[in-house]
Structure formats: C-alpha cells, structure tokens
mmCIF file of C-alpha atoms in Angstrom:
data_model
loop_
_atom_site.group_PDB
_atom_site.id
_atom_site.type_symbol
_atom_site.label_atom_id
_atom_site.label_comp_id
_atom_site.label_asym_id
_atom_site.label_seq_id
_atom_site.Cartn_x
_atom_site.Cartn_y
_atom_site.Cartn_z
ATOM 1 C CA MET A 9 -106.035 -35.898 -180.146
ATOM 2 C CA SER A 10 -108.778 -34.021 -178.400
ATOM 3 C CA VAL A 11 -110.558 -37.310 -178.276
ATOM 4 C CA THR A 12 -112.810 -38.323 -175.708
ATOM 5 C CA ILE A 13 -114.212 -37.361 -172.503
ATOM 6 C CA SER A 14 -112.651 -33.986 -172.346
ATOM 7 C CA ASN A 15 -114.923 -33.039 -175.255
ATOM 8 C CA ILE A 16 -117.669 -31.872 -172.918
ATOM 9 C CA THR A 17 -118.553 -28.363 -173.950
ATOM 10 C CA SER A 18 -119.719 -25.559 -171.786
ATOM 11 C CA ILE A 19 -123.145 -26.309 -173.250
ATOM 12 C CA VAL A 20 -123.310 -29.436 -171.155
ATOM 13 C CA THR A 21 -122.211 -27.725 -167.945
ATOM 14 C CA SER A 22 -125.549 -26.015 -167.492
ATOM 15 C CA SER A 23 -127.426 -29.266 -168.034
ATOM 16 C CA ILE A 24 -125.207 -31.057 -165.495
ATOM 17 C CA ASN A 25 -126.043 -28.487 -162.853
ATOM 18 C CA SER A 26 -129.721 -28.526 -163.651
ATOM 19 C CA THR A 27 -129.799 -32.314 -163.523
ATOM 20 C CA GLU A 28 -128.057 -32.379 -160.142
ATOM 21 C CA ARG A 29 -130.530 -29.896 -158.728
ATOM 22 C CA MET A 30 -133.415 -32.169 -159.709
ATOM 23 C CA ASN A 31 -131.918 -35.217 -157.909
ATOM 24 C CA THR A 32 -134.351 -37.286 -155.862
ATOM 25 C CA SER A 33 -137.106 -34.703 -155.572
ATOM 26 C CA LEU A 34 -138.193 -35.304 -159.156
ATOM 27 C CA VAL A 35 -141.750 -36.346 -158.501
ATOM 28 C CA THR A 36 -142.704 -33.534 -160.867
ATOM 29 C CA CYS A 37 -139.653 -33.979 -163.088
ATOM 30 C CA THR A 38 -139.509 -32.738 -166.635
ATOM 31 C CA PRO A 39 -138.853 -35.287 -169.414
ATOM 32 C CA GLY A 40 -135.210 -36.159 -170.034
ATOM 33 C CA ASP A 41 -135.259 -34.740 -173.552
ATOM 34 C CA ALA A 42 -136.185 -31.352 -172.148
ATOM 35 C CA LEU A 43 -132.907 -31.301 -170.254
ATOM 36 C CA PHE A 44 -130.950 -31.726 -173.442
ATOM 37 C CA LEU A 45 -132.984 -29.298 -175.510
ATOM 38 C CA THR A 46 -132.723 -26.637 -172.821
ATOM 39 C CA SER A 47 -128.951 -26.845 -172.852
ATOM 40 C CA VAL A 48 -128.678 -26.846 -176.644
ATOM 41 C CA ASN A 49 -131.125 -24.025 -177.352
ATOM 42 C CA SER A 50 -129.504 -21.644 -174.940
ATOM 43 C CA SER A 51 -129.411 -18.116 -176.320
ATOM 44 C CA SER A 52 -125.812 -17.792 -175.098
ATOM 45 C CA LEU A 53 -124.457 -20.172 -177.752
ATOM 46 C CA THR A 54 -121.794 -18.725 -180.041
ATOM 47 C CA PRO A 55 -121.732 -19.590 -183.777
ATOM 48 C CA LEU A 56 -118.790 -21.924 -183.118
ATOM 49 C CA GLN A 57 -120.751 -23.736 -180.402
ATOM 50 C CA VAL A 58 -123.724 -24.036 -182.742
ATOM 51 C CA PHE A 59 -121.395 -25.607 -185.317
ATOM 52 C CA GLY A 60 -120.076 -28.024 -182.687
ATOM 53 C CA VAL A 61 -123.587 -29.125 -181.739
ATOM 54 C CA SER A 62 -124.669 -29.474 -185.382
ATOM 55 C CA TYR A 63 -121.596 -31.433 -186.429
ATOM 56 C CA ALA A 64 -121.998 -33.797 -183.455
ATOM 57 C CA TYR A 65 -125.032 -35.343 -185.192
ATOM 58 C CA LEU A 66 -122.823 -36.336 -188.155
ATOM 59 C CA HIS A 67 -119.631 -37.087 -186.272
ATOM 60 C CA GLY A 68 -120.577 -40.614 -185.222
ATOM 61 C CA TYR A 69 -121.440 -41.775 -188.748
ATOM 62 C CA ILE A 70 -118.340 -40.200 -190.294
ATOM 63 C CA SER A 71 -116.143 -41.653 -187.553
ATOM 64 C CA ILE A 72 -117.289 -45.249 -187.977
ATOM 65 C CA CYS A 73 -116.755 -45.034 -191.754
ATOM 66 C CA VAL A 74 -113.203 -43.776 -191.228
ATOM 67 C CA CYS A 75 -112.596 -46.413 -188.531
ATOM 68 C CA LEU A 76 -113.817 -49.263 -190.745
ATOM 69 C CA PHE A 77 -111.465 -48.197 -193.528
ATOM 70 C CA GLY A 78 -108.700 -47.693 -190.963
ATOM 71 C CA PHE A 79 -109.148 -51.228 -189.586
ATOM 72 C CA MET A 80 -108.501 -52.789 -192.980
ATOM 73 C CA ALA A 81 -105.795 -50.299 -194.007
ATOM 74 C CA ASN A 82 -103.714 -50.658 -190.858
ATOM 75 C CA MET A 83 -104.076 -54.452 -190.823
ATOM 76 C CA ALA A 84 -102.768 -54.456 -194.399
ATOM 77 C CA ASN A 85 -99.899 -52.170 -193.343
ATOM 78 C CA ILE A 86 -98.926 -54.516 -190.498
ATOM 79 C CA ILE A 87 -99.060 -57.634 -192.679
ATOM 80 C CA VAL A 88 -97.069 -56.118 -195.547
ATOM 81 C CA LEU A 89 -94.450 -54.340 -193.426
ATOM 82 C CA THR A 90 -93.673 -57.526 -191.488
ATOM 83 C CA ARG A 91 -92.815 -59.592 -194.593
ATOM 84 C CA LYS A 92 -89.202 -60.798 -194.680
ATOM 85 C CA ASN A 93 -88.228 -58.618 -197.631
ATOM 86 C CA MET A 94 -89.599 -55.524 -195.839
ATOM 87 C CA ILE A 95 -87.661 -55.850 -192.574
ATOM 88 C CA SER A 96 -85.769 -52.641 -191.763
ATOM 89 C CA SER A 97 -85.585 -50.130 -188.938
ATOM 90 C CA THR A 98 -87.825 -47.697 -190.816
ATOM 91 C CA ASN A 99 -90.472 -50.322 -191.585
ATOM 92 C CA PHE A 100 -90.300 -51.594 -187.997
ATOM 93 C CA ILE A 101 -91.253 -48.132 -186.731
ATOM 94 C CA LEU A 102 -93.969 -47.888 -189.394
ATOM 95 C CA THR A 103 -95.337 -51.252 -188.229
ATOM 96 C CA TRP A 104 -95.724 -50.039 -184.651
ATOM 97 C CA LEU A 105 -97.198 -46.783 -185.935
ATOM 98 C CA ALA A 106 -99.847 -48.882 -187.728
ATOM 99 C CA ILE A 107 -100.459 -50.881 -184.513
ATOM 100 C CA ALA A 108 -100.966 -47.669 -182.509
ATOM 101 C CA ASP A 109 -103.352 -46.312 -185.166
ATOM 102 C CA LEU A 110 -105.241 -49.616 -185.254
ATOM 103 C CA PHE A 111 -105.758 -49.664 -181.482
ATOM 104 C CA THR A 112 -106.880 -46.018 -181.574
ATOM 105 C CA MET A 113 -109.612 -46.904 -184.063
ATOM 106 C CA LEU A 114 -110.606 -50.135 -182.306
ATOM 107 C CA ASP A 115 -111.163 -48.044 -179.193
ATOM 108 C CA TYR A 116 -112.913 -45.137 -180.934
ATOM 109 C CA PHE A 117 -115.391 -47.274 -182.878
ATOM 110 C CA PRO A 118 -117.586 -48.399 -179.904
ATOM 111 C CA PHE A 119 -117.250 -44.917 -178.404
ATOM 112 C CA ALA A 120 -118.666 -43.317 -181.562
ATOM 113 C CA VAL A 121 -121.426 -45.920 -181.882
ATOM 114 C CA HIS A 122 -122.741 -45.639 -178.318
ATOM 115 C CA PHE A 123 -122.150 -41.979 -177.442
ATOM 116 C CA TYR A 124 -123.030 -40.517 -180.852
ATOM 117 C CA ILE A 125 -125.098 -42.821 -183.067
ATOM 118 C CA LEU A 126 -127.052 -44.745 -180.400
ATOM 119 C CA LYS A 127 -127.016 -41.942 -177.832
ATOM 120 C CA ASP A 128 -130.168 -41.509 -175.787
ATOM 121 C CA VAL A 129 -131.753 -38.364 -177.195
ATOM 122 C CA ASP A 130 -132.995 -37.291 -173.775
ATOM 123 C CA LEU A 131 -129.475 -37.188 -172.295
ATOM 124 C CA PRO A 132 -126.746 -34.555 -172.677
ATOM 125 C CA PRO A 133 -123.572 -35.581 -174.529
ATOM 126 C CA LEU A 134 -121.444 -38.244 -172.814
ATOM 127 C CA PHE A 135 -124.146 -39.128 -170.303
ATOM 128 C CA THR A 136 -125.230 -42.763 -170.220
ATOM 129 C CA ARG A 137 -127.612 -45.081 -168.408
ATOM 130 C CA GLY A 138 -125.195 -48.018 -168.513
ATOM 131 C CA TYR A 139 -122.645 -48.593 -165.769
ATOM 132 C CA GLY A 140 -120.503 -50.612 -168.176
ATOM 133 C CA TRP A 141 -120.473 -47.761 -170.684
ATOM 134 C CA ILE A 142 -119.336 -45.170 -168.134
ATOM 135 C CA CYS A 143 -116.480 -47.526 -167.208
ATOM 136 C CA PHE A 144 -115.634 -47.838 -170.914
ATOM 137 C CA LEU A 145 -115.719 -44.040 -171.219
ATOM 138 C CA LEU A 146 -113.096 -43.705 -168.481
ATOM 139 C CA PHE A 147 -110.954 -46.375 -170.185
ATOM 140 C CA HIS A 148 -111.394 -44.680 -173.553
ATOM 141 C CA GLY A 149 -110.396 -41.318 -172.105
ATOM 142 C CA SER A 150 -106.918 -42.556 -171.212
ATOM 143 C CA PHE A 151 -106.328 -45.391 -173.708
ATOM 144 C CA SER A 152 -107.058 -43.268 -176.791
ATOM 145 C CA ILE A 153 -104.750 -40.504 -175.564
ATOM 146 C CA CYS A 154 -102.038 -43.080 -174.846
ATOM 147 C CA CYS A 155 -102.281 -44.682 -178.320
ATOM 148 C CA HIS A 156 -102.371 -41.357 -180.130
ATOM 149 C CA THR A 157 -99.407 -40.011 -178.161
ATOM 150 C CA ILE A 158 -97.414 -43.157 -178.975
ATOM 151 C CA ALA A 159 -98.224 -42.607 -182.650
ATOM 152 C CA ILE A 160 -97.045 -38.978 -182.470
ATOM 153 C CA TRP A 161 -93.697 -39.855 -180.880
ATOM 154 C CA LEU A 162 -93.191 -42.787 -183.250
ATOM 155 C CA THR A 163 -93.603 -40.317 -186.120
ATOM 156 C CA ILE A 164 -91.003 -38.055 -184.502
ATOM 157 C CA ALA A 165 -88.653 -41.026 -184.100
ATOM 158 C CA LEU A 166 -89.250 -41.955 -187.739
ATOM 159 C CA ALA A 167 -88.300 -38.457 -188.881
ATOM 160 C CA ILE A 168 -85.165 -38.434 -186.706
ATOM 161 C CA PHE A 169 -84.069 -41.845 -188.002
ATOM 162 C CA ARG A 170 -84.553 -40.791 -191.612
ATOM 163 C CA PHE A 171 -82.719 -37.509 -191.133
ATOM 164 C CA LEU A 172 -79.722 -39.286 -189.570
ATOM 165 C CA TYR A 173 -79.738 -41.872 -192.351
ATOM 166 C CA ILE A 174 -79.492 -39.382 -195.199
ATOM 167 C CA TRP A 175 -77.422 -36.702 -193.410
ATOM 168 C CA PHE A 176 -74.728 -39.193 -192.364
ATOM 169 C CA PRO A 177 -74.545 -41.610 -195.323
ATOM 170 C CA THR A 178 -71.531 -43.508 -193.953
ATOM 171 C CA ARG A 179 -72.785 -43.962 -190.381
ATOM 172 C CA GLY A 180 -76.516 -43.791 -191.066
ATOM 173 C CA SER A 181 -77.075 -47.538 -191.221
ATOM 174 C CA THR A 182 -75.331 -47.956 -187.847
ATOM 175 C CA LEU A 183 -77.110 -45.079 -186.134
ATOM 176 C CA CYS A 184 -80.482 -46.232 -187.461
ATOM 177 C CA SER A 185 -80.097 -49.970 -186.940
ATOM 178 C CA LEU A 186 -83.007 -52.293 -186.200
ATOM 179 C CA ASP A 187 -81.816 -52.797 -182.607
ATOM 180 C CA HIS A 188 -81.818 -49.044 -182.012
ATOM 181 C CA ALA A 189 -85.321 -48.813 -183.464
ATOM 182 C CA LYS A 190 -86.563 -51.520 -181.083
ATOM 183 C CA LYS A 191 -85.070 -49.726 -178.070
ATOM 184 C CA VAL A 192 -86.590 -46.395 -179.111
ATOM 185 C CA ILE A 193 -90.033 -47.975 -179.513
ATOM 186 C CA VAL A 194 -89.866 -49.569 -176.050
ATOM 187 C CA VAL A 195 -88.844 -46.233 -174.495
ATOM 188 C CA ILE A 196 -91.691 -44.402 -176.260
ATOM 189 C CA ILE A 197 -94.362 -46.922 -175.209
ATOM 190 C CA VAL A 198 -93.225 -47.191 -171.575
ATOM 191 C CA SER A 199 -92.777 -43.411 -171.191
ATOM 192 C CA THR A 200 -96.200 -42.679 -172.695
ATOM 193 C CA ILE A 201 -97.910 -45.155 -170.349
ATOM 194 C CA ILE A 202 -96.205 -43.496 -167.355
ATOM 195 C CA PHE A 203 -97.167 -39.988 -168.483
ATOM 196 C CA THR A 204 -100.780 -41.109 -168.975
ATOM 197 C CA ILE A 205 -101.143 -42.136 -165.312
ATOM 198 C CA PRO A 206 -102.178 -38.605 -164.141
ATOM 199 C CA ASN A 207 -105.010 -38.683 -166.691
ATOM 200 C CA VAL A 208 -106.194 -42.045 -165.362
ATOM 201 C CA ILE A 209 -106.203 -40.674 -161.799
ATOM 202 C CA ALA A 210 -107.953 -37.424 -162.793
ATOM 203 C CA ASN A 211 -110.961 -39.062 -164.467
ATOM 204 C CA ASP A 212 -113.877 -40.377 -162.454
ATOM 205 C CA PHE A 213 -117.626 -40.762 -162.814
ATOM 206 C CA ASP A 214 -120.677 -39.829 -160.823
ATOM 207 C CA PHE A 215 -124.364 -40.619 -161.102
ATOM 208 C CA VAL A 216 -127.560 -38.683 -160.747
ATOM 209 C CA ASP A 217 -130.827 -40.214 -159.548
ATOM 210 C CA VAL A 218 -133.544 -39.026 -161.889
ATOM 211 C CA CYS A 219 -137.206 -39.782 -162.209
ATOM 212 C CA GLU A 220 -138.556 -40.822 -165.611
ATOM 213 C CA LYS A 221 -142.222 -40.059 -166.206
ATOM 214 C CA THR A 222 -144.167 -42.593 -168.287
ATOM 215 C CA ILE A 223 -147.842 -43.033 -169.131
ATOM 216 C CA ASN A 224 -149.599 -46.281 -168.290
ATOM 217 C CA THR A 225 -150.597 -47.887 -171.593
ATOM 218 C CA THR A 226 -153.790 -49.393 -170.160
ATOM 219 C CA ASN A 227 -154.900 -46.273 -168.353
ATOM 220 C CA THR A 228 -153.697 -43.049 -169.958
ATOM 221 C CA SER A 229 -154.689 -41.027 -166.925
ATOM 222 C CA THR A 230 -152.188 -42.885 -164.755
ATOM 223 C CA VAL A 231 -148.672 -41.466 -164.603
ATOM 224 C CA ILE A 232 -145.843 -43.744 -163.474
ATOM 225 C CA TYR A 233 -142.563 -42.365 -162.159
ATOM 226 C CA LYS A 234 -139.542 -44.664 -162.521
ATOM 227 C CA ARG A 235 -136.351 -43.774 -160.685
ATOM 228 C CA GLU A 236 -133.080 -44.563 -162.481
ATOM 229 C CA LYS A 237 -129.405 -43.653 -162.429
ATOM 230 C CA ILE A 238 -127.773 -41.488 -165.073
ATOM 231 C CA TYR A 239 -123.982 -41.761 -165.160
ATOM 232 C CA LYS A 240 -121.711 -38.869 -166.067
ATOM 233 C CA TRP A 241 -118.000 -38.199 -166.275
ATOM 234 C CA LYS A 242 -116.298 -35.846 -163.810
ATOM 235 C CA LEU A 243 -112.836 -34.663 -162.779
ATOM 236 C CA ARG A 244 -111.606 -35.688 -159.357
ATOM 237 C CA GLN A 245 -111.018 -32.568 -157.229
ATOM 238 C CA GLU A 246 -111.840 -33.807 -153.736
ATOM 239 C CA ASN A 247 -108.601 -32.696 -152.067
ATOM 240 C CA ALA A 248 -105.241 -31.035 -152.652
ATOM 241 C CA PHE A 249 -103.725 -34.196 -154.148
ATOM 242 C CA PHE A 250 -106.330 -34.474 -156.890
ATOM 243 C CA GLN A 251 -106.151 -30.740 -157.586
ATOM 244 C CA PHE A 252 -102.368 -31.023 -157.989
ATOM 245 C CA ASN A 253 -102.836 -34.097 -160.182
ATOM 246 C CA GLU A 254 -105.280 -32.169 -162.377
ATOM 247 C CA SER A 255 -102.704 -29.399 -162.897
ATOM 248 C CA LEU A 256 -99.990 -31.988 -163.565
ATOM 249 C CA ASN A 257 -102.214 -33.778 -166.076
ATOM 250 C CA PHE A 258 -102.933 -30.535 -167.916
ATOM 251 C CA PHE A 259 -99.226 -29.678 -168.024
ATOM 252 C CA VAL A 260 -98.249 -33.143 -169.307
ATOM 253 C CA GLN A 261 -100.914 -33.197 -172.016
ATOM 254 C CA ALA A 262 -100.249 -29.613 -173.094
ATOM 255 C CA SER A 263 -96.463 -29.943 -173.250
ATOM 256 C CA LEU A 264 -95.506 -33.567 -173.967
ATOM 257 C CA MET A 265 -98.558 -34.464 -176.050
ATOM 258 C CA LYS A 266 -99.258 -31.220 -177.924
ATOM 259 C CA ILE A 267 -96.788 -28.320 -177.899
ATOM 260 C CA ILE A 268 -93.412 -30.117 -177.862
ATOM 261 C CA PRO A 269 -94.412 -32.666 -180.547
ATOM 262 C CA CYS A 270 -95.679 -29.849 -182.791
ATOM 263 C CA ILE A 271 -92.418 -27.916 -182.416
ATOM 264 C CA MET A 272 -90.336 -31.045 -183.088
ATOM 265 C CA LEU A 273 -92.424 -32.084 -186.096
ATOM 266 C CA THR A 274 -92.054 -28.586 -187.563
ATOM 267 C CA LEU A 275 -88.272 -28.551 -187.088
ATOM 268 C CA LEU A 276 -87.870 -32.105 -188.388
ATOM 269 C CA THR A 277 -89.932 -31.308 -191.481
ATOM 270 C CA ILE A 278 -87.583 -28.417 -192.280
ATOM 271 C CA LEU A 279 -84.503 -30.576 -191.605
ATOM 272 C CA LEU A 280 -85.800 -33.378 -193.830
ATOM 273 C CA VAL A 281 -86.393 -30.946 -196.689
ATOM 274 C CA ILE A 282 -82.838 -29.582 -196.291
ATOM 275 C CA ALA A 283 -81.427 -33.133 -196.139
ATOM 276 C CA MET A 284 -83.353 -34.150 -199.253
ATOM 277 C CA HIS A 285 -82.005 -31.136 -201.148
ATOM 278 C CA ARG A 286 -78.496 -32.025 -200.054
ATOM 279 C CA ALA A 287 -78.996 -35.647 -201.132
ATOM 280 C CA TYR A 288 -80.348 -34.466 -204.494
ATOM 281 C CA LYS A 289 -77.206 -32.432 -205.146
ATOM 282 C CA ARG A 290 -75.108 -35.445 -204.168
ATOM 283 C CA ARG A 291 -77.047 -37.634 -206.605
ATOM 284 C CA MET A 292 -76.637 -35.151 -209.449
ATOM 285 C CA ALA A 293 -72.901 -35.000 -208.756
ATOM 286 C CA LEU A 294 -72.653 -38.793 -208.996
ATOM 287 C CA LYS A 295 -74.690 -38.762 -212.196
ATOM 288 C CA ASN A 296 -72.419 -36.172 -213.782
ATOM 289 C CA LYS A 297 -69.418 -38.338 -212.912
ATOM 290 C CA GLY A 298 -70.985 -41.272 -214.764
ATOM 291 C CA LYS A 299 -71.777 -43.287 -211.616
ATOM 292 C CA LYS A 300 -75.306 -44.143 -212.712
ATOM 293 C CA GLU A 301 -75.719 -47.104 -210.334
ATOM 294 C CA ASP A 302 -74.874 -45.020 -207.272
ATOM 295 C CA SER A 303 -77.084 -42.217 -208.597
ATOM 296 C CA ASP A 304 -80.055 -44.582 -208.981
ATOM 297 C CA LYS A 305 -79.513 -45.863 -205.454
ATOM 298 C CA HIS A 306 -79.601 -42.321 -204.069
ATOM 299 C CA ASN A 307 -82.737 -41.653 -206.105
ATOM 300 C CA GLU A 308 -84.484 -44.634 -204.482
ATOM 301 C CA HIS A 309 -83.496 -43.361 -201.026
ATOM 302 C CA ASN A 310 -84.917 -39.941 -201.914
ATOM 303 C CA ARG A 311 -88.260 -41.477 -202.908
ATOM 304 C CA THR A 312 -88.427 -43.289 -199.569
ATOM 305 C CA THR A 313 -87.556 -40.079 -197.744
ATOM 306 C CA LEU A 314 -90.268 -38.222 -199.678
ATOM 307 C CA MET A 315 -92.854 -40.808 -198.595
ATOM 308 C CA LEU A 316 -91.796 -40.552 -194.946
ATOM 309 C CA LEU A 317 -91.818 -36.757 -195.228
ATOM 310 C CA ALA A 318 -95.436 -36.967 -196.383
ATOM 311 C CA VAL A 319 -96.270 -39.045 -193.286
ATOM 312 C CA VAL A 320 -94.604 -36.450 -191.029
ATOM 313 C CA VAL A 321 -96.269 -33.497 -192.768
ATOM 314 C CA LEU A 322 -99.728 -35.071 -192.458
ATOM 315 C CA PHE A 323 -99.147 -35.565 -188.748
ATOM 316 C CA LEU A 324 -98.000 -31.960 -188.488
ATOM 317 C CA ILE A 325 -101.108 -30.703 -190.308
ATOM 318 C CA THR A 326 -103.255 -32.712 -187.878
ATOM 319 C CA GLU A 327 -101.454 -31.766 -184.674
ATOM 320 C CA LEU A 328 -100.359 -28.161 -185.307
ATOM 321 C CA PRO A 329 -103.865 -26.610 -184.977
ATOM 322 C CA GLN A 330 -104.337 -28.445 -181.677
ATOM 323 C CA GLY A 331 -100.925 -27.281 -180.489
ATOM 324 C CA ILE A 332 -101.774 -23.662 -181.305
ATOM 325 C CA MET A 333 -105.154 -24.057 -179.616
ATOM 326 C CA THR A 334 -103.445 -25.475 -176.527
ATOM 327 C CA ILE A 335 -101.129 -22.462 -176.286
ATOM 328 C CA LEU A 336 -104.050 -20.046 -176.654
ATOM 329 C CA ASN A 337 -105.973 -22.088 -174.117
ATOM 330 C CA ILE A 338 -103.162 -21.594 -171.575
ATOM 331 C CA VAL A 339 -103.237 -17.836 -172.178
ATOM 332 C CA ASP A 340 -107.012 -17.512 -171.636
ATOM 333 C CA ILE A 341 -108.226 -20.818 -170.230
ATOM 334 C CA GLU A 342 -111.635 -19.718 -168.985
ATOM 335 C CA ARG A 343 -113.163 -18.216 -172.127
ATOM 336 C CA PHE A 344 -111.127 -19.775 -174.927
ATOM 337 C CA TYR A 345 -111.490 -23.372 -173.705
ATOM 338 C CA GLU A 346 -115.274 -23.233 -173.555
ATOM 339 C CA SER A 347 -116.009 -20.982 -176.526
ATOM 340 C CA VAL A 348 -113.418 -22.193 -179.069
ATOM 341 C CA TYR A 349 -111.422 -25.292 -178.091
ATOM 342 C CA MET A 350 -114.239 -27.574 -176.961
ATOM 343 C CA PRO A 351 -116.708 -26.869 -179.821
ATOM 344 C CA LEU A 352 -113.951 -27.948 -182.225
ATOM 345 C CA GLY A 353 -113.194 -31.137 -180.275
ATOM 346 C CA ASP A 354 -115.083 -33.496 -182.591
ATOM 347 C CA LEU A 355 -113.520 -31.853 -185.644
ATOM 348 C CA PHE A 356 -110.054 -32.420 -184.171
ATOM 349 C CA ASP A 357 -111.003 -36.039 -183.533
ATOM 350 C CA ILE A 358 -112.075 -36.760 -187.098
ATOM 351 C CA THR A 359 -108.947 -35.166 -188.595
ATOM 352 C CA ALA A 360 -106.813 -37.332 -186.298
ATOM 353 C CA LEU A 361 -108.779 -40.444 -187.286
ATOM 354 C CA CYS A 362 -108.337 -39.644 -190.984
ATOM 355 C CA ASN A 363 -104.605 -39.248 -190.417
ATOM 356 C CA ASN A 364 -104.549 -42.655 -188.711
ATOM 357 C CA ALA A 365 -106.156 -44.254 -191.769
ATOM 358 C CA ILE A 366 -104.386 -42.463 -194.618
ATOM 359 C CA ASN A 367 -100.886 -43.967 -194.345
ATOM 360 C CA PHE A 368 -101.879 -47.043 -196.369
ATOM 361 C CA VAL A 369 -102.775 -44.802 -199.303
ATOM 362 C CA LEU A 370 -99.415 -43.015 -199.019
ATOM 363 C CA TYR A 371 -97.467 -46.273 -198.985
ATOM 364 C CA CYS A 372 -99.330 -47.630 -202.007
ATOM 365 C CA THR A 373 -98.913 -44.492 -204.085
ATOM 366 C CA MET A 374 -95.309 -43.641 -203.151
ATOM 367 C CA SER A 375 -93.522 -46.960 -202.530
ATOM 368 C CA THR A 376 -92.910 -49.468 -205.321
ATOM 369 C CA GLN A 377 -91.641 -52.060 -202.861
ATOM 370 C CA PHE A 378 -94.770 -51.760 -200.703
ATOM 371 C CA ARG A 379 -97.051 -52.093 -203.742
ATOM 372 C CA GLU A 380 -95.188 -55.144 -205.013
ATOM 373 C CA THR A 381 -95.170 -56.823 -201.603
ATOM 374 C CA PHE A 382 -98.856 -56.037 -201.158
ATOM 375 C CA ARG A 383 -99.610 -57.588 -204.551
ATOM 376 C CA GLN A 384 -97.600 -60.708 -203.747
ATOM 377 C CA THR A 385 -99.279 -61.056 -200.341
ATOM 378 C CA PHE A 386 -102.916 -60.339 -201.153
ATOM 379 C CA CYS A 387 -103.150 -60.669 -204.936
ATOM 380 C CA SER A 388 -100.794 -63.558 -205.679
ATOM 381 C CA CYS A 389 -103.439 -65.168 -207.891
ATOM 382 C CA CYS A 390 -103.514 -62.121 -210.150
ATOM 383 C CA PRO A 391 -100.970 -62.266 -213.001
ATOM 384 C CA LYS A 392 -98.474 -59.450 -213.049
ATOM 385 C CA ILE A 393 -98.695 -59.253 -216.857
ATOM 386 C CA ARG A 394 -101.874 -59.855 -218.801
ATOM 387 C CA PRO A 395 -101.863 -63.129 -220.781
ATOM 388 C CA GLY A 396 -100.956 -62.639 -224.432
ATOM 389 C CA TRP A 397 -98.879 -59.564 -223.714
ATOM 390 C CA ARG A 398 -95.167 -59.226 -223.144
ATOM 391 C CA LYS A 399 -93.171 -56.434 -221.640
ATOM 392 C CA MET A 400 -91.761 -53.958 -224.104
ATOM 393 C CA GLY A 401 -88.034 -54.438 -224.413
ATOM 394 C CA VAL A 402 -85.302 -52.388 -226.031
ATOM 395 C CA ALA A 403 -82.287 -53.990 -227.662
ATOM 396 C CA HIS A 404 -79.182 -52.134 -228.707
ATOM 397 C CA ALA A 405 -76.832 -53.288 -231.483
ATOM 398 C CA GLU A 406 -73.963 -51.669 -233.260
ATOM 399 C CA ARG A 407 -73.703 -51.750 -237.057
ATOM 400 C CA ASN A 408 -70.932 -50.099 -238.993
ATOM 401 C CA GLY A 409 -69.966 -47.956 -236.024
ATOM 402 C CA ALA A 410 -73.540 -46.706 -235.484
ATOM 403 C CA THR A 411 -75.864 -47.746 -232.677
ATOM 404 C CA VAL A 412 -79.162 -49.235 -233.841
ATOM 405 C CA THR A 413 -82.083 -49.426 -231.395
ATOM 406 C CA THR A 414 -84.705 -52.144 -231.888
ATOM 407 C CA THR A 415 -87.940 -52.293 -229.885
ATOM 408 C CA HIS A 416 -89.501 -55.687 -229.115
ATOM 409 C CA VAL A 417 -93.122 -56.046 -228.038
#
C-alpha cells in the first residue's frame, strides 16, 4: 500500500522549501493559501501530476465511503467465520485477514477525514496545525503499512495452505491443520512488526513558524500578524545511522512488502490453477467410476478453492502495479519516483482499500456455507422458505419395470 505519509509529491517539495525560507521573518508574509496555490500551479507539472492533484480533492470522500462499507463488511466476516460450524484452518486465516483489513480501514478513516476532507486549504498536503495530528500521521505511516503487509502475507499463506490441501489429498489435512495455521499467523504478525521498525525510526516531524495576516474586524485599516506553528512530516537523516536506516527501510519495503509478495502471489496463482485442473480431472474420474458421493465432495472443495483463488487474484491485481512501479523506481529513483510513482499514490491507496472491503462480497457470492451461516447469524428471524410454499421435491417409483418420476410442489 502506498498509503500514507510517503505520498508527498514533488509538488509539495517546493512549497516546503519556500515555507522554511519565510520562517520567523514573515512580518510581510503572504497568505497561507498562496503557498499552496503557488506549488500546485507550477508550470513544471506533468499531466500525471495534474491528475494526482485533481484526484486528491475526491480521494477523501471516496475513501471514507469505502472505509464505512469495509467496517461493516469485515465485522460481518469476523463474526461469521468464527462461528463453531465455520472453524477450520482456512477460515482462521481468513478471520485474521479480515482483522488486518479492519484495522487498516479504522486507521485510514481519520487520516482521510483530516488530511483530505477537512484539510486547511492554505496548507500544502500533509501539513497540519495540530500537534496531535502530526503525531497521528507518524503513527499512521507505520501502522497502516504494518496492517497491509500482514494482510498480504496472510493471503500468501492462504494460497500455500490451499495448494497443499488439494495437491496432497491424503496429507493435506495434516499439513494444513488449525495448529499450523495459528503458528503461521503468529510468525507473520511478529515478523511484520519487526520489519516495520526501520520505518518507525525513519519518520519524524518538524515545524515551521509562520505569520498569519488577519484584518481587524473593528478597524479594517489595522493588520494583525499572528505567529503559529505549522507541522510537517520529514525523514530523519541527521547522521550516518539514520541514513543507513533510510536505505534499510527502502530495501525492506521494496523487497519484503512489494516485489517478493508480487512474485509469490503470481506463482501461487498459477499453481492453484494447475491444482484445480488436476482436482477436476480427479473428480471426473471418480464420477465415471460411479463414485458420485466422492465426486460431489471434490466438487465442493473445488468451489472453495475457486473462491480463495479469487481472493488471491484480487490481491495480485492490487499489488502487482505497485510492485512493478517499485522495480522501476529502483532503476530511476530520482525522476520516476517524483513524476510517476507519487502522483499515483492516492490511486494505489483507494485500490488497496477497495480490495480490503471486497472479500465479504466474494464470500457471499461464492460460498454456500458462508451465506447460510450469515443468514442464521444476522437474519435468523427471516424464514428460509416463504410461508405457503414448499420446496419442490422429486419422487421416483418403479412400475412394471419402468421408472416413473413424480414432481411434488
């Protein structure tokens, strides 16, 4: 997820420098909105940067709508997947995936509200007048990355578990047991927290003393200058340690949080498709031998695998563009990062948020067991069959050596 504080485009860089130059000598300061407009209307903006600036005005409103739906969807996922009849290693991983997605949205919602919808129009993006909000921004910058990375690796674990289950039908239930799933989840969460530490160390904030010019309401000829602090995010580069930490943080995020997950998701998607084809041939062989019960069981497993494959593919669609962008960014970090990667940051964010919210729809449309459990949990008062109607039944009888089929309504 490109989320967060790293989404400061090159557009803002010029305004940061100009703001710092004004500092305490701003007795003749220009209004705050002029700072922002100067940076946005720069003639050096590329079409992609213009798109990034234009979309930023809509991003906050779209994000909170997606987050509100995601709150309810992921809460429903957690409640349904933790019912007794739903307990399994696969559903246990899906439950923690829903928890990670829920925390991502709980964190992103106030970020979108304050820094997009309620943003001070006279300040550049991700600048704020509130000390509490700059502290939240630093927290958001690491917590959102941590939650999203956990979700990515949980999806990888889910794909690996499912592949083992269908590729090794005799040992699959042992290899993919609930205990193994719990251990894998603990390893993923602890490892992600450790690998997020360099990002926590790298992020810091600074403030700029500015002078706000206001007009006295009782005497319009009187100009009042009010000094205040404007807080902004910055990278810590004071000494060799922080410079090394910055390089380490970039390497960790590029490799463990972008490139490697994209490669693994791509390979696992291919392997799952191959495994499903193999399982399909096995099911058809059982059906031809007259083993209908075993064939139906394999068919149910295939439907579950198809649903999980959809979850993996959606993650791949979300993460693959960012992985490609990260590789290109390494090749030409100076120009590509500022002119291409950063203007698309908000777009990457909203696609990731949509992916976090869409799993509920997949479960409802592709899993009969999930739908039935959801109905029993949230809609128990609703009758399964409308009053006055009965299920259609088919009875078979044999008369004079011939089979007669009778339909009952």
